[in-house]
Amino acid sequence: MERKINRREKEGEEKHSNSEGSEQDKDYKTSLITLNVGGYLYITQKQTLTKYPDSFLEGIINGKIMCPFDADGHYFIDRDGLLFRHILNFLRNGELLLPEGFRENQLLAQEADFFQLKVLSDAVKSRWEKEQLASRETTFLEITDSHDRSQGLRIFCNAPDFIAKIKSRIVLVSKSRLDGFPEEFSVSSNIIQFKYFIKSENGTRLVLKEDNTFVCTLETLKFEAIMTALKCGFRLLTSLDCSKGSIVHSDALHFIK
């Protein structure tokens, strides 16, 4: 008799446990929401979409705003599906985190306004204003010879990220063509300073030193800067000293887009 009672108690506990487990699974499944935004499917949790009260997404999830469904029964929102990635990441992280080189601030601000996320809209507009101010400031890169400051080049541009790109390109080219890197030159925020430049004849891009190591000439570095600028869509606004008869021989280059 005692064994039967214990068995019944055990069976009752298992049923109760299974019942709780199934209810938890059901709650978890209902907390997952699939959104179809402009043809792109996003799966996230209900708590993420309802993070900001009175937002468009919170209104949809809590039934305050009517929203159509697609053929599979998912909420359909006729907005930019690609940009919604950044909307969702903001809801998840609580801050604006955008990939490097992001250039769709105006569109993202419009999306933030549509979804009634004022905090995000303000963050995007603030970022946009800072980028516009930075774009008006001309930045420069100076390439010099530590023994002869008259031997060198200053590169001006109104795009800070482009100056950084030219800098990394010149360092890459120099590193691949110089032995003993980085002893041959030093790199700081806006200056690349070589120990010395080897003069070369016209048309010569590399000079073979006595110890059989290759050194980039100043003309080579100027040429790399000009080619990088043209490939990136920048144009040469002016060269401040073309008295030597060639852009490659000028003392300064000014690029603008």
Coordinates of C-alpha atoms in Angstrom, one line a residue:
M1 CA 0.0 0.0 0.0
E2 CA 2.8 2.4 0.9
R3 CA 4.6 1.6 -2.3
K4 CA 1.5 2.4 -4.4
I5 CA 1.0 5.7 -2.6
N6 CA 4.7 6.7 -3.2
R7 CA 4.4 5.7 -6.8
R8 CA 1.2 7.9 -7.2
E9 CA 2.9 10.8 -5.5
K10 CA 5.9 10.4 -7.8
E11 CA 3.7 10.3 -10.9
G12 CA 1.8 13.4 -9.7
E13 CA 5.1 15.3 -9.2
E14 CA 6.2 14.3 -12.7
K15 CA 3.0 15.5 -14.2
H16 CA 3.2 18.8 -12.3
S17 CA 6.8 19.2 -13.4
N18 CA 6.0 18.5 -17.0
S19 CA 3.1 20.9 -16.9
E20 CA 5.3 23.6 -15.5
G21 CA 7.9 22.9 -18.2
S22 CA 5.4 23.0 -21.0
E23 CA 4.0 26.3 -19.7
Q24 CA 7.5 27.8 -19.6
D25 CA 8.2 26.6 -23.1
K26 CA 4.9 28.2 -24.2
D27 CA 5.8 31.5 -22.5
Y28 CA 9.2 31.5 -24.1
K29 CA 7.8 30.9 -27.6
T30 CA 5.2 33.6 -27.2
S31 CA 7.9 36.0 -26.1
L32 CA 9.7 35.6 -29.5
I33 CA 8.4 38.0 -32.1
T34 CA 9.1 37.8 -35.9
L35 CA 8.9 41.1 -37.8
N36 CA 8.9 41.4 -41.6
V37 CA 10.4 44.8 -42.2
G38 CA 10.5 45.7 -46.0
G39 CA 11.0 42.0 -46.8
Y40 CA 13.7 41.3 -44.2
L41 CA 12.8 39.0 -41.3
Y42 CA 13.9 39.8 -37.8
I43 CA 13.4 37.6 -34.7
T44 CA 13.7 39.2 -31.3
Q45 CA 12.1 39.2 -27.9
K46 CA 8.9 41.0 -26.9
Q47 CA 10.7 42.8 -24.1
T48 CA 13.2 44.3 -26.7
L49 CA 10.4 45.7 -28.9
T50 CA 8.5 47.1 -25.9
K51 CA 11.6 48.7 -24.2
Y52 CA 10.5 52.3 -25.0
P53 CA 6.8 53.0 -24.0
D54 CA 4.8 54.9 -26.6
S55 CA 7.1 53.9 -29.4
F56 CA 5.7 52.6 -32.6
L57 CA 6.9 49.0 -32.0
E58 CA 5.6 49.0 -28.4
G59 CA 2.3 50.1 -29.7
I60 CA 2.2 47.3 -32.2
I61 CA 3.1 44.5 -29.8
N62 CA 0.7 45.7 -27.1
G63 CA -2.2 46.2 -29.6
K64 CA -2.3 50.0 -29.5
I65 CA -1.5 50.3 -33.2
M66 CA -3.0 48.2 -36.0
C67 CA -0.4 46.4 -38.1
P68 CA -0.9 44.2 -41.2
F69 CA 0.5 40.7 -41.3
D70 CA 2.4 39.0 -44.2
A71 CA 1.4 35.6 -45.7
D72 CA 3.2 33.7 -42.9
G73 CA 1.5 35.6 -40.1
H74 CA 4.4 37.9 -39.2
Y75 CA 4.0 41.6 -38.5
F76 CA 4.7 43.5 -41.7
I77 CA 6.2 47.0 -41.5
D78 CA 6.8 48.8 -44.8
R79 CA 10.1 50.4 -44.0
D80 CA 13.8 50.1 -44.9
G81 CA 14.6 46.5 -44.0
L82 CA 18.4 47.0 -44.0
L83 CA 18.4 50.1 -41.8
F84 CA 16.1 48.3 -39.3
R85 CA 19.1 46.4 -38.2
H86 CA 20.4 49.5 -36.5
I87 CA 17.0 50.3 -34.9
L88 CA 17.0 46.8 -33.4
N89 CA 20.6 47.0 -32.2
F90 CA 19.7 50.3 -30.5
L91 CA 16.8 48.6 -28.7
R92 CA 19.1 45.8 -27.6
N93 CA 22.1 47.8 -26.5
G94 CA 20.5 51.0 -25.4
E95 CA 23.1 53.1 -27.4
L96 CA 23.8 54.0 -31.0
L97 CA 26.5 51.7 -32.4
L98 CA 27.1 52.1 -36.1
P99 CA 29.7 50.4 -38.4
E100 CA 32.8 52.3 -39.5
G101 CA 32.2 54.4 -42.6
F102 CA 28.4 54.6 -42.0
R103 CA 27.0 57.3 -44.3
E104 CA 23.2 57.0 -44.1
N105 CA 22.6 59.3 -41.0
Q106 CA 19.8 61.2 -42.6
L107 CA 17.9 58.0 -43.6
L108 CA 18.4 56.5 -40.2
A109 CA 17.2 59.7 -38.5
Q110 CA 14.0 59.4 -40.6
E111 CA 13.5 55.8 -39.6
A112 CA 14.0 56.7 -35.9
D113 CA 11.3 59.4 -36.2
F114 CA 9.0 56.9 -37.8
F115 CA 9.4 54.3 -35.1
Q116 CA 8.9 57.2 -32.5
L117 CA 12.3 56.6 -30.8
K118 CA 13.3 60.2 -29.9
V119 CA 16.4 59.1 -28.0
L120 CA 17.7 57.4 -31.1
S121 CA 16.7 60.2 -33.4
D122 CA 18.6 62.7 -31.2
A123 CA 21.7 60.5 -31.1
V124 CA 21.7 60.1 -34.9
K125 CA 21.3 63.8 -35.5
S126 CA 24.0 64.6 -33.1
R127 CA 26.4 62.2 -34.8
W128 CA 25.4 63.7 -38.2
E129 CA 26.2 67.2 -37.0
K130 CA 29.6 66.2 -35.7
E131 CA 30.5 64.6 -39.0
Q132 CA 29.5 67.7 -40.9
L133 CA 31.6 69.9 -38.7
A134 CA 34.6 67.5 -39.0
S135 CA 34.2 67.4 -42.8
R136 CA 34.7 71.2 -43.0
E137 CA 38.0 71.0 -41.2
T138 CA 41.0 70.3 -43.4
T139 CA 43.3 67.7 -42.1
F140 CA 46.8 67.0 -43.3
L141 CA 49.5 64.4 -43.5
E142 CA 53.2 65.4 -43.6
I143 CA 55.9 63.2 -45.1
T144 CA 59.4 64.6 -44.2
D145 CA 63.1 63.8 -44.2
S146 CA 64.4 64.1 -40.7
H147 CA 67.8 65.4 -42.0
D148 CA 66.4 67.8 -44.6
R149 CA 63.0 69.3 -43.8
S150 CA 62.8 70.9 -47.3
Q151 CA 62.5 67.4 -48.7
G152 CA 58.9 66.3 -48.0
L153 CA 55.3 66.6 -48.9
R154 CA 52.1 67.9 -47.1
I155 CA 48.8 66.3 -48.2
F156 CA 45.7 68.3 -47.3
C157 CA 42.1 66.9 -47.5
N158 CA 38.7 67.8 -46.0
A159 CA 38.0 64.1 -45.1
P160 CA 39.8 62.9 -42.0
D161 CA 39.1 59.2 -42.8
F162 CA 40.8 59.7 -46.2
I163 CA 43.9 61.1 -44.6
A164 CA 44.0 58.0 -42.4
K165 CA 43.6 55.8 -45.4
I166 CA 46.4 57.5 -47.3
K167 CA 48.6 57.2 -44.2
S168 CA 48.0 53.5 -43.9
R169 CA 48.6 53.0 -47.6
I170 CA 52.0 54.8 -47.6
V171 CA 53.1 52.9 -44.5
L172 CA 52.0 49.6 -46.1
V173 CA 53.9 50.4 -49.3
S174 CA 57.0 51.6 -47.4
K175 CA 56.9 48.6 -45.1
S176 CA 56.8 46.2 -48.1
R177 CA 59.7 47.9 -49.8
L178 CA 62.0 48.8 -46.9
D179 CA 64.2 46.4 -44.9
G180 CA 64.7 47.2 -41.3
F181 CA 61.2 48.5 -40.7
P182 CA 60.4 50.4 -38.6
E183 CA 63.9 51.8 -38.0
E184 CA 63.9 53.5 -41.5
F185 CA 61.0 55.8 -40.5
S186 CA 58.7 56.8 -37.6
V187 CA 55.0 57.3 -37.7
S188 CA 52.9 59.7 -35.5
S189 CA 49.4 61.0 -35.7
N190 CA 49.9 63.3 -38.7
I191 CA 53.6 62.8 -39.7
I192 CA 55.6 60.1 -41.4
Q193 CA 59.3 60.9 -40.9
F194 CA 61.9 59.1 -42.8
K195 CA 65.6 59.0 -41.7
Y196 CA 66.5 60.2 -45.2
F197 CA 65.2 60.2 -48.8
I198 CA 67.3 58.7 -51.6
K199 CA 67.2 60.9 -54.7
S200 CA 66.4 59.1 -57.9
E201 CA 66.4 59.8 -61.5
N202 CA 63.2 60.7 -63.3
G203 CA 61.1 57.6 -63.8
T204 CA 62.9 55.5 -61.1
R205 CA 60.5 54.3 -58.5
L206 CA 62.9 52.3 -56.3
V207 CA 66.5 52.8 -55.4
L208 CA 68.9 50.0 -54.6
K209 CA 71.2 50.9 -51.8
E210 CA 74.7 49.7 -51.3
D211 CA 73.6 47.1 -48.8
N212 CA 71.1 45.7 -51.3
T213 CA 68.0 47.0 -49.5
F214 CA 65.3 48.8 -51.3
V215 CA 64.2 52.3 -50.3
C216 CA 61.1 54.1 -51.5
T217 CA 61.8 57.5 -53.0
L218 CA 59.8 60.6 -52.0
E219 CA 58.4 60.6 -55.6
T220 CA 57.1 57.1 -55.1
L221 CA 55.2 58.1 -51.9
K222 CA 53.7 61.1 -53.7
F223 CA 52.7 58.9 -56.5
E224 CA 51.0 56.4 -54.1
A225 CA 49.1 59.3 -52.4
I226 CA 47.8 60.7 -55.7
M227 CA 46.7 57.3 -57.0
T228 CA 44.9 56.5 -53.7
A229 CA 43.1 59.8 -53.9
L230 CA 42.0 59.3 -57.5
K231 CA 40.8 55.8 -56.8
C232 CA 38.7 57.0 -53.9
G233 CA 37.0 59.7 -56.0
F234 CA 38.9 62.7 -54.8
R235 CA 40.2 65.4 -57.2
L236 CA 43.3 67.4 -56.9
L237 CA 42.1 70.9 -56.0
T238 CA 45.6 72.5 -56.2
S239 CA 49.2 71.8 -56.0
L240 CA 50.9 74.6 -54.1
D241 CA 54.2 74.4 -55.9
C242 CA 54.4 73.0 -59.4
S243 CA 57.4 75.1 -60.4
K244 CA 59.4 71.9 -60.9
G245 CA 57.2 70.9 -63.8
S246 CA 55.3 68.0 -62.4
I247 CA 52.5 67.3 -59.8
V248 CA 54.6 64.4 -58.4
H249 CA 57.4 66.9 -57.7
S250 CA 55.2 69.5 -55.9
D251 CA 55.7 70.3 -52.3
A252 CA 52.0 70.0 -51.3
L253 CA 48.8 68.4 -52.6
H254 CA 45.2 69.4 -51.8
F255 CA 42.5 66.9 -52.4
I256 CA 38.7 67.5 -52.2
K257 CA 35.6 65.5 -53.1

